[in-house]
Amino acid sequence: DAGVIQSPRHEVTEMGQEVTLRCKPISGHDYLFWYRQTMMRGLELLIYFNNNVPIDDSGMPEDRFSAKMPNASFSTLKIQPSEPRDSAVYFCASSTQVPLQPQHFGDGTRLSIL
Amino acid sequence: AQKVTQAQTEISVVEKEDVTLDCVYETRDTTYYLFWYKQPPSGELVFLIRRNSFDEQNEISGRYSWNFQKSTSSFNFTITASQVVDSAVYFCALSEGGGANSKLTFGKGITLSVRP
C-alpha cells in the first residue's frame, strides 16, 4: 500500500521566493495534517483538515503561510514570500478516525531558504 | 492545554543494554490517547504504539515494552537488549478527547544512540 507521498523531498531556494510543498494522503484517510520540525521548536502542528476542510490553522506562523486541500487526494502548503527562518523539515500526515487511529507520516520535505 | 515532557534529551548505551525512555504528560481530559513514534536517521516518522486512557495494561512487542501509569501521568518506553538499529529519535505524543478537534502534541524527543 502506498503511504503518504510528499514532494519535493528537498527544496533549496532564495529568500523572497514562493515555495509550494505537496502532499498526497493515504487513500481513504479523511484527516490531513501539516507539521514543521526544527531543532529549536521540535515538531509543531501547523494546520489540519478533515474531509478537505481546514479545522484548525492556529499553528500557522503568519500570513505568509497558506494551505489548501482542493480534493481528498491532494494538499499544498505554500510560503510566500519565504524567509531563512522558514528553513525546516515539513511533514504531512494522514489518518482516519482521529485519534483512534495513528497518523501516518510522509518522508518530509527538507526546505532550505538561503 | 495538553503537554508532553521528555526530560531526557540524549541517551547513549552500549549494544545489548536495556534502556528506558521517559514520557510525562499533562491533560485535563479524562479521555486521551498516547503515542510513541520513532524517527531514524533517514528522517521519516514511524508509528510504534497507541494507548488510550482507559487501558493501563502494559504492552510488550518483541524487545519493546511500554509502561502506562495514570497515577504518575507517565507512559515510558523500554527497549530490551538494545541494538544499533534502535538508534533514532523517539517521540512521545498526546491527543486529547476525540472527534474532529483532536490535535497531536509531541514531546521534544529523545535521541538514543546505541554503540556497538
PDB file of C-alpha atoms in Angstrom:
ATOM      1  CA  ASP A   1       0.000   0.000   0.000  1.00  0.00           C
ATOM      2  CA  ALA A   2       1.254   3.477  -0.834  1.00  0.00           C
ATOM      3  CA  GLY A   3       1.971   5.661   2.138  1.00  0.00           C
ATOM      4  CA  VAL A   4       1.758   9.420   2.403  1.00  0.00           C
ATOM      5  CA  ILE A   5       3.655  10.925  -0.510  1.00  0.00           C
ATOM      6  CA  GLN A   6       5.348  14.294  -0.228  1.00  0.00           C
ATOM      7  CA  SER A   7       7.152  16.290  -2.854  1.00  0.00           C
ATOM      8  CA  PRO A   8       9.709  17.576  -3.278  1.00  0.00           C
ATOM      9  CA  ARG A   9      11.995  15.733  -0.861  1.00  0.00           C
ATOM     10  CA  HIS A  10      14.411  18.638  -0.811  1.00  0.00           C
ATOM     11  CA  GLU A  11      13.968  22.267  -1.758  1.00  0.00           C
ATOM     12  CA  VAL A  12      16.585  24.985  -1.753  1.00  0.00           C
ATOM     13  CA  THR A  13      15.556  28.459  -2.749  1.00  0.00           C
ATOM     14  CA  GLU A  14      16.394  32.073  -2.116  1.00  0.00           C
ATOM     15  CA  MET A  15      14.511  34.215   0.309  1.00  0.00           C
ATOM     16  CA  GLY A  16      11.588  36.043  -1.149  1.00  0.00           C
ATOM     17  CA  GLN A  17      10.680  33.203  -3.481  1.00  0.00           C
ATOM     18  CA  GLU A  18       7.388  31.337  -3.326  1.00  0.00           C
ATOM     19  CA  VAL A  19       7.628  27.757  -2.104  1.00  0.00           C
ATOM     20  CA  THR A  20       4.966  25.115  -2.616  1.00  0.00           C
ATOM     21  CA  LEU A  21       5.046  21.788  -0.803  1.00  0.00           C
ATOM     22  CA  ARG A  22       2.786  18.970  -1.900  1.00  0.00           C
ATOM     23  CA  CYS A  23       1.181  16.033  -0.186  1.00  0.00           C
ATOM     24  CA  LYS A  24      -0.867  13.046  -1.262  1.00  0.00           C
ATOM     25  CA  PRO A  25      -2.510  11.333   1.711  1.00  0.00           C
ATOM     26  CA  ILE A  26      -3.214   7.646   2.025  1.00  0.00           C
ATOM     27  CA  SER A  27      -6.331   6.753   0.072  1.00  0.00           C
ATOM     28  CA  GLY A  28      -9.383   6.657   2.319  1.00  0.00           C
ATOM     29  CA  HIS A  29      -7.878   8.835   5.025  1.00  0.00           C
ATOM     30  CA  ASP A  30     -10.097  11.823   5.792  1.00  0.00           C
ATOM     31  CA  TYR A  31      -7.689  13.735   8.031  1.00  0.00           C
ATOM     32  CA  LEU A  32      -4.599  15.503   6.763  1.00  0.00           C
ATOM     33  CA  PHE A  33      -2.011  17.276   8.904  1.00  0.00           C
ATOM     34  CA  TRP A  34       0.920  19.572   8.155  1.00  0.00           C
ATOM     35  CA  TYR A  35       3.783  19.712  10.662  1.00  0.00           C
ATOM     36  CA  ARG A  36       7.044  21.608  10.817  1.00  0.00           C
ATOM     37  CA  GLN A  37      10.140  20.233  12.543  1.00  0.00           C
ATOM     38  CA  THR A  38      13.030  22.422  13.683  1.00  0.00           C
ATOM     39  CA  MET A  39      15.791  21.918  16.214  1.00  0.00           C
ATOM     40  CA  MET A  40      14.565  24.787  18.335  1.00  0.00           C
ATOM     41  CA  ARG A  41      10.844  24.089  18.385  1.00  0.00           C
ATOM     42  CA  GLY A  42      10.609  20.384  17.661  1.00  0.00           C
ATOM     43  CA  LEU A  43       7.520  19.072  15.871  1.00  0.00           C
ATOM     44  CA  GLU A  44       4.760  21.620  15.563  1.00  0.00           C
ATOM     45  CA  LEU A  45       1.309  21.171  14.083  1.00  0.00           C
ATOM     46  CA  LEU A  46       0.652  23.903  11.531  1.00  0.00           C
ATOM     47  CA  ILE A  47      -2.813  23.048  10.255  1.00  0.00           C
ATOM     48  CA  TYR A  48      -5.094  20.107   9.782  1.00  0.00           C
ATOM     49  CA  PHE A  49      -8.005  19.245   7.525  1.00  0.00           C
ATOM     50  CA  ASN A  50     -10.968  16.944   7.887  1.00  0.00           C
ATOM     51  CA  ASN A  51     -12.807  15.993   4.702  1.00  0.00           C
ATOM     52  CA  ASN A  52     -10.844  18.693   2.854  1.00  0.00           C
ATOM     53  CA  VAL A  53     -11.993  21.431   5.242  1.00  0.00           C
ATOM     54  CA  PRO A  54      -9.435  23.253   7.415  1.00  0.00           C
ATOM     55  CA  ILE A  55     -10.298  22.560  11.053  1.00  0.00           C
ATOM     56  CA  ASP A  56      -7.512  24.278  12.959  1.00  0.00           C
ATOM     57  CA  ASP A  57      -4.908  26.584  11.497  1.00  0.00           C
ATOM     58  CA  SER A  58      -3.803  28.142  14.781  1.00  0.00           C
ATOM     59  CA  GLY A  59      -0.310  26.759  14.285  1.00  0.00           C
ATOM     60  CA  MET A  60       0.294  28.565  11.019  1.00  0.00           C
ATOM     61  CA  PRO A  61       3.071  31.029  11.849  1.00  0.00           C
ATOM     62  CA  GLU A  62       1.871  34.030   9.883  1.00  0.00           C
ATOM     63  CA  ASP A  63       0.086  35.184   6.780  1.00  0.00           C
ATOM     64  CA  ARG A  64       2.974  34.159   4.591  1.00  0.00           C
ATOM     65  CA  PHE A  65       1.859  30.564   5.112  1.00  0.00           C
ATOM     66  CA  SER A  66      -1.238  29.129   3.472  1.00  0.00           C
ATOM     67  CA  ALA A  67      -2.555  25.611   2.961  1.00  0.00           C
ATOM     68  CA  LYS A  68      -5.197  24.187   0.714  1.00  0.00           C
ATOM     69  CA  MET A  69      -6.821  20.848   0.138  1.00  0.00           C
ATOM     70  CA  PRO A  70      -8.764  21.034  -3.133  1.00  0.00           C
ATOM     71  CA  ASN A  71      -9.694  17.349  -3.034  1.00  0.00           C
ATOM     72  CA  ALA A  72      -9.303  14.236  -0.914  1.00  0.00           C
ATOM     73  CA  SER A  73      -6.060  13.189  -2.557  1.00  0.00           C
ATOM     74  CA  PHE A  74      -4.025  16.375  -2.634  1.00  0.00           C
ATOM     75  CA  SER A  75      -2.911  19.196  -0.371  1.00  0.00           C
ATOM     76  CA  THR A  76      -0.428  22.054  -0.673  1.00  0.00           C
ATOM     77  CA  LEU A  77       1.425  24.187   1.823  1.00  0.00           C
ATOM     78  CA  LYS A  78       2.622  27.458   0.368  1.00  0.00           C
ATOM     79  CA  ILE A  79       5.042  30.011   1.740  1.00  0.00           C
ATOM     80  CA  GLN A  80       5.132  33.394   0.056  1.00  0.00           C
ATOM     81  CA  PRO A  81       7.460  35.182   0.446  1.00  0.00           C
ATOM     82  CA  SER A  82       9.862  32.711   2.004  1.00  0.00           C
ATOM     83  CA  GLU A  83      12.394  33.717   4.684  1.00  0.00           C
ATOM     84  CA  PRO A  84      15.512  31.964   6.040  1.00  0.00           C
ATOM     85  CA  ARG A  85      13.725  31.238   9.345  1.00  0.00           C
ATOM     86  CA  ASP A  86      11.263  29.062   7.408  1.00  0.00           C
ATOM     87  CA  SER A  87      14.036  26.530   6.862  1.00  0.00           C
ATOM     88  CA  ALA A  88      12.852  23.269   8.402  1.00  0.00           C
ATOM     89  CA  VAL A  89      11.567  19.817   7.600  1.00  0.00           C
ATOM     90  CA  TYR A  90       7.885  19.878   6.743  1.00  0.00           C
ATOM     91  CA  PHE A  91       5.887  16.711   7.278  1.00  0.00           C
ATOM     92  CA  CYS A  92       2.478  15.774   6.004  1.00  0.00           C
ATOM     93  CA  ALA A  93       0.488  13.083   7.798  1.00  0.00           C
ATOM     94  CA  SER A  94      -2.875  11.474   7.249  1.00  0.00           C
ATOM     95  CA  SER A  95      -5.233   9.443   9.347  1.00  0.00           C
ATOM     96  CA  THR A  96      -8.759   8.227   9.798  1.00  0.00           C
ATOM     97  CA  GLN A  97     -10.829   8.094  12.971  1.00  0.00           C
ATOM     98  CA  VAL A  98      -8.553  10.517  14.756  1.00  0.00           C
ATOM     99  CA  PRO A  99      -7.235   9.839  17.331  1.00  0.00           C
ATOM    100  CA  LEU A 100      -8.307   6.215  17.453  1.00  0.00           C
ATOM    101  CA  GLN A 101      -6.035   5.503  14.541  1.00  0.00           C
ATOM    102  CA  PRO A 102      -2.445   6.733  14.363  1.00  0.00           C
ATOM    103  CA  GLN A 103      -1.256   9.393  11.987  1.00  0.00           C
ATOM    104  CA  HIS A 104       0.910   8.097   9.164  1.00  0.00           C
ATOM    105  CA  PHE A 105       3.662  10.430   8.108  1.00  0.00           C
ATOM    106  CA  GLY A 106       5.282  11.123   4.790  1.00  0.00           C
ATOM    107  CA  ASP A 107       9.049  11.253   4.423  1.00  0.00           C
ATOM    108  CA  GLY A 108       9.061  15.025   4.773  1.00  0.00           C
ATOM    109  CA  THR A 109      10.334  17.921   2.679  1.00  0.00           C
ATOM    110  CA  ARG A 110      13.627  19.432   3.779  1.00  0.00           C
ATOM    111  CA  LEU A 111      13.363  23.123   2.992  1.00  0.00           C
ATOM    112  CA  SER A 112      16.330  25.465   2.967  1.00  0.00           C
ATOM    113  CA  ILE A 113      15.826  29.179   2.392  1.00  0.00           C
ATOM    114  CA  LEU A 114      19.063  30.990   1.601  1.00  0.00           C
TER     115      LEU A 114
ATOM    116  CA  ALA B   1      -3.832  22.643  27.403  1.00  0.00           C
ATOM    117  CA  GLN B   2      -2.089  19.406  26.700  1.00  0.00           C
ATOM    118  CA  LYS B   3       1.625  18.996  27.241  1.00  0.00           C
ATOM    119  CA  VAL B   4       4.218  16.266  26.816  1.00  0.00           C
ATOM    120  CA  THR B   5       7.577  16.306  28.584  1.00  0.00           C
ATOM    121  CA  GLN B   6      10.501  14.139  27.614  1.00  0.00           C
ATOM    122  CA  ALA B   7      13.083  15.232  30.135  1.00  0.00           C
ATOM    123  CA  GLN B   8      15.883  13.114  28.720  1.00  0.00           C
ATOM    124  CA  THR B   9      17.325  14.699  25.591  1.00  0.00           C
ATOM    125  CA  GLU B  10      20.107  12.288  24.701  1.00  0.00           C
ATOM    126  CA  ILE B  11      20.848   8.759  25.856  1.00  0.00           C
ATOM    127  CA  SER B  12      23.831   6.666  24.866  1.00  0.00           C
ATOM    128  CA  VAL B  13      24.078   2.960  25.618  1.00  0.00           C
ATOM    129  CA  VAL B  14      26.148   0.016  24.544  1.00  0.00           C
ATOM    130  CA  GLU B  15      24.511  -2.656  22.465  1.00  0.00           C
ATOM    131  CA  LYS B  16      22.556  -5.264  24.474  1.00  0.00           C
ATOM    132  CA  GLU B  17      21.882  -2.867  27.332  1.00  0.00           C
ATOM    133  CA  ASP B  18      18.295  -2.177  28.333  1.00  0.00           C
ATOM    134  CA  VAL B  19      17.158   1.426  28.084  1.00  0.00           C
ATOM    135  CA  THR B  20      14.039   3.253  29.255  1.00  0.00           C
ATOM    136  CA  LEU B  21      12.757   6.420  27.621  1.00  0.00           C
ATOM    137  CA  ASP B  22      10.595   8.541  29.891  1.00  0.00           C
ATOM    138  CA  CYS B  23       7.440  10.422  28.959  1.00  0.00           C
ATOM    139  CA  VAL B  24       5.286  12.533  31.265  1.00  0.00           C
ATOM    140  CA  TYR B  25       2.106  14.156  30.049  1.00  0.00           C
ATOM    141  CA  GLU B  26      -0.411  16.742  31.233  1.00  0.00           C
ATOM    142  CA  THR B  27      -4.058  16.870  30.285  1.00  0.00           C
ATOM    143  CA  ARG B  28      -7.360  17.869  31.808  1.00  0.00           C
ATOM    144  CA  ASP B  29      -9.327  15.400  29.737  1.00  0.00           C
ATOM    145  CA  THR B  30     -10.355  12.012  31.050  1.00  0.00           C
ATOM    146  CA  THR B  31     -10.259  10.583  27.546  1.00  0.00           C
ATOM    147  CA  TYR B  32      -6.942  10.856  25.772  1.00  0.00           C
ATOM    148  CA  TYR B  33      -4.517   8.876  23.670  1.00  0.00           C
ATOM    149  CA  LEU B  34      -0.780   8.434  23.961  1.00  0.00           C
ATOM    150  CA  PHE B  35       1.604   7.540  21.172  1.00  0.00           C
ATOM    151  CA  TRP B  36       5.249   6.758  20.567  1.00  0.00           C
ATOM    152  CA  TYR B  37       6.922   7.472  17.248  1.00  0.00           C
ATOM    153  CA  LYS B  38      10.431   6.647  16.081  1.00  0.00           C
ATOM    154  CA  GLN B  39      12.474   8.875  13.763  1.00  0.00           C
ATOM    155  CA  PRO B  40      15.538   7.018  12.447  1.00  0.00           C
ATOM    156  CA  PRO B  41      18.467   8.876  10.871  1.00  0.00           C
ATOM    157  CA  SER B  42      16.746   8.643   7.483  1.00  0.00           C
ATOM    158  CA  GLY B  43      14.210  11.135   8.831  1.00  0.00           C
ATOM    159  CA  GLU B  44      10.800   9.521   8.467  1.00  0.00           C
ATOM    160  CA  LEU B  45       8.431   9.221  11.430  1.00  0.00           C
ATOM    161  CA  VAL B  46       7.367   5.682  12.227  1.00  0.00           C
ATOM    162  CA  PHE B  47       4.388   4.899  14.430  1.00  0.00           C
ATOM    163  CA  LEU B  48       5.185   2.458  17.246  1.00  0.00           C
ATOM    164  CA  ILE B  49       2.216   2.308  19.605  1.00  0.00           C
ATOM    165  CA  ARG B  50      -1.054   3.923  20.652  1.00  0.00           C
ATOM    166  CA  ARG B  51      -2.628   3.624  24.078  1.00  0.00           C
ATOM    167  CA  ASN B  52      -5.926   5.104  25.278  1.00  0.00           C
ATOM    168  CA  SER B  53      -6.503   6.478  28.756  1.00  0.00           C
ATOM    169  CA  PHE B  54      -8.817   3.654  29.759  1.00  0.00           C
ATOM    170  CA  ASP B  55      -6.319   0.911  29.101  1.00  0.00           C
ATOM    171  CA  GLU B  56      -3.486   0.815  31.608  1.00  0.00           C
ATOM    172  CA  GLN B  57      -2.278  -2.608  30.630  1.00  0.00           C
ATOM    173  CA  ASN B  58       1.376  -2.692  29.826  1.00  0.00           C
ATOM    174  CA  GLU B  59       2.250  -3.835  26.343  1.00  0.00           C
ATOM    175  CA  ILE B  60       5.130  -5.845  25.006  1.00  0.00           C
ATOM    176  CA  SER B  61       6.114  -6.184  21.386  1.00  0.00           C
ATOM    177  CA  GLY B  62       9.312  -8.119  20.912  1.00  0.00           C
ATOM    178  CA  ARG B  63      12.118  -6.141  22.543  1.00  0.00           C
ATOM    179  CA  TYR B  64       9.845  -3.147  23.067  1.00  0.00           C
ATOM    180  CA  SER B  65       7.610  -2.633  26.086  1.00  0.00           C
ATOM    181  CA  TRP B  66       5.503   0.234  27.329  1.00  0.00           C
ATOM    182  CA  ASN B  67       4.512   1.100  30.899  1.00  0.00           C
ATOM    183  CA  PHE B  68       1.447   3.348  31.209  1.00  0.00           C
ATOM    184  CA  GLN B  69       0.737   4.702  34.697  1.00  0.00           C
ATOM    185  CA  LYS B  70      -2.091   7.205  35.076  1.00  0.00           C
ATOM    186  CA  SER B  71      -1.191   7.812  38.731  1.00  0.00           C
ATOM    187  CA  THR B  72       2.081   9.409  37.653  1.00  0.00           C
ATOM    188  CA  SER B  73       0.908  10.584  34.199  1.00  0.00           C
ATOM    189  CA  SER B  74       3.686   8.627  32.588  1.00  0.00           C
ATOM    190  CA  PHE B  75       3.993   6.478  29.511  1.00  0.00           C
ATOM    191  CA  ASN B  76       7.511   5.083  29.485  1.00  0.00           C
ATOM    192  CA  PHE B  77       9.114   3.041  26.744  1.00  0.00           C
ATOM    193  CA  THR B  78      11.714   0.333  27.376  1.00  0.00           C
ATOM    194  CA  ILE B  79      13.947  -1.291  24.804  1.00  0.00           C
ATOM    195  CA  THR B  80      15.406  -4.575  25.993  1.00  0.00           C
ATOM    196  CA  ALA B  81      18.742  -5.778  24.649  1.00  0.00           C
ATOM    197  CA  SER B  82      19.198  -2.671  22.530  1.00  0.00           C
ATOM    198  CA  GLN B  83      20.655  -2.908  19.042  1.00  0.00           C
ATOM    199  CA  VAL B  84      22.456  -0.421  16.838  1.00  0.00           C
ATOM    200  CA  VAL B  85      19.362  -0.235  14.614  1.00  0.00           C
ATOM    201  CA  ASP B  86      17.456   1.205  17.573  1.00  0.00           C
ATOM    202  CA  SER B  87      19.472   4.407  17.244  1.00  0.00           C
ATOM    203  CA  ALA B  88      16.916   7.102  16.487  1.00  0.00           C
ATOM    204  CA  VAL B  89      14.963   9.983  17.951  1.00  0.00           C
ATOM    205  CA  TYR B  90      11.913   8.795  19.867  1.00  0.00           C
ATOM    206  CA  PHE B  91       8.871  10.999  20.316  1.00  0.00           C
ATOM    207  CA  CYS B  92       6.059  10.640  22.778  1.00  0.00           C
ATOM    208  CA  ALA B  93       2.796  12.330  21.783  1.00  0.00           C
ATOM    209  CA  LEU B  94      -0.622  13.046  23.280  1.00  0.00           C
ATOM    210  CA  SER B  95      -4.046  13.583  21.771  1.00  0.00           C
ATOM    211  CA  GLU B  96      -6.975  14.669  23.872  1.00  0.00           C
ATOM    212  CA  GLY B  97     -10.562  13.523  23.512  1.00  0.00           C
ATOM    213  CA  GLY B  98     -11.754  12.618  20.076  1.00  0.00           C
ATOM    214  CA  GLY B  99     -13.650  13.829  17.086  1.00  0.00           C
ATOM    215  CA  ALA B 100     -12.631  16.490  14.666  1.00  0.00           C
ATOM    216  CA  ASN B 101     -10.850  18.649  17.189  1.00  0.00           C
ATOM    217  CA  SER B 102      -8.115  16.229  18.139  1.00  0.00           C
ATOM    218  CA  LYS B 103      -4.587  17.577  17.992  1.00  0.00           C
ATOM    219  CA  LEU B 104      -1.422  15.568  18.423  1.00  0.00           C
ATOM    220  CA  THR B 105       1.093  17.272  20.703  1.00  0.00           C
ATOM    221  CA  PHE B 106       4.633  15.931  20.554  1.00  0.00           C
ATOM    222  CA  GLY B 107       7.364  15.981  23.150  1.00  0.00           C
ATOM    223  CA  LYS B 108      10.784  17.320  22.199  1.00  0.00           C
ATOM    224  CA  GLY B 109      12.102  13.843  21.509  1.00  0.00           C
ATOM    225  CA  ILE B 110      14.897  11.710  22.962  1.00  0.00           C
ATOM    226  CA  THR B 111      17.942  10.940  20.853  1.00  0.00           C
ATOM    227  CA  LEU B 112      19.034   7.379  21.519  1.00  0.00           C
ATOM    228  CA  SER B 113      22.471   6.247  20.396  1.00  0.00           C
ATOM    229  CA  VAL B 114      23.309   2.565  20.643  1.00  0.00           C
ATOM    230  CA  ARG B 115      27.033   1.851  20.285  1.00  0.00           C
ATOM    231  CA  PRO B 116      28.336  -1.500  19.093  1.00  0.00           C
TER     232      PRO B 116
END
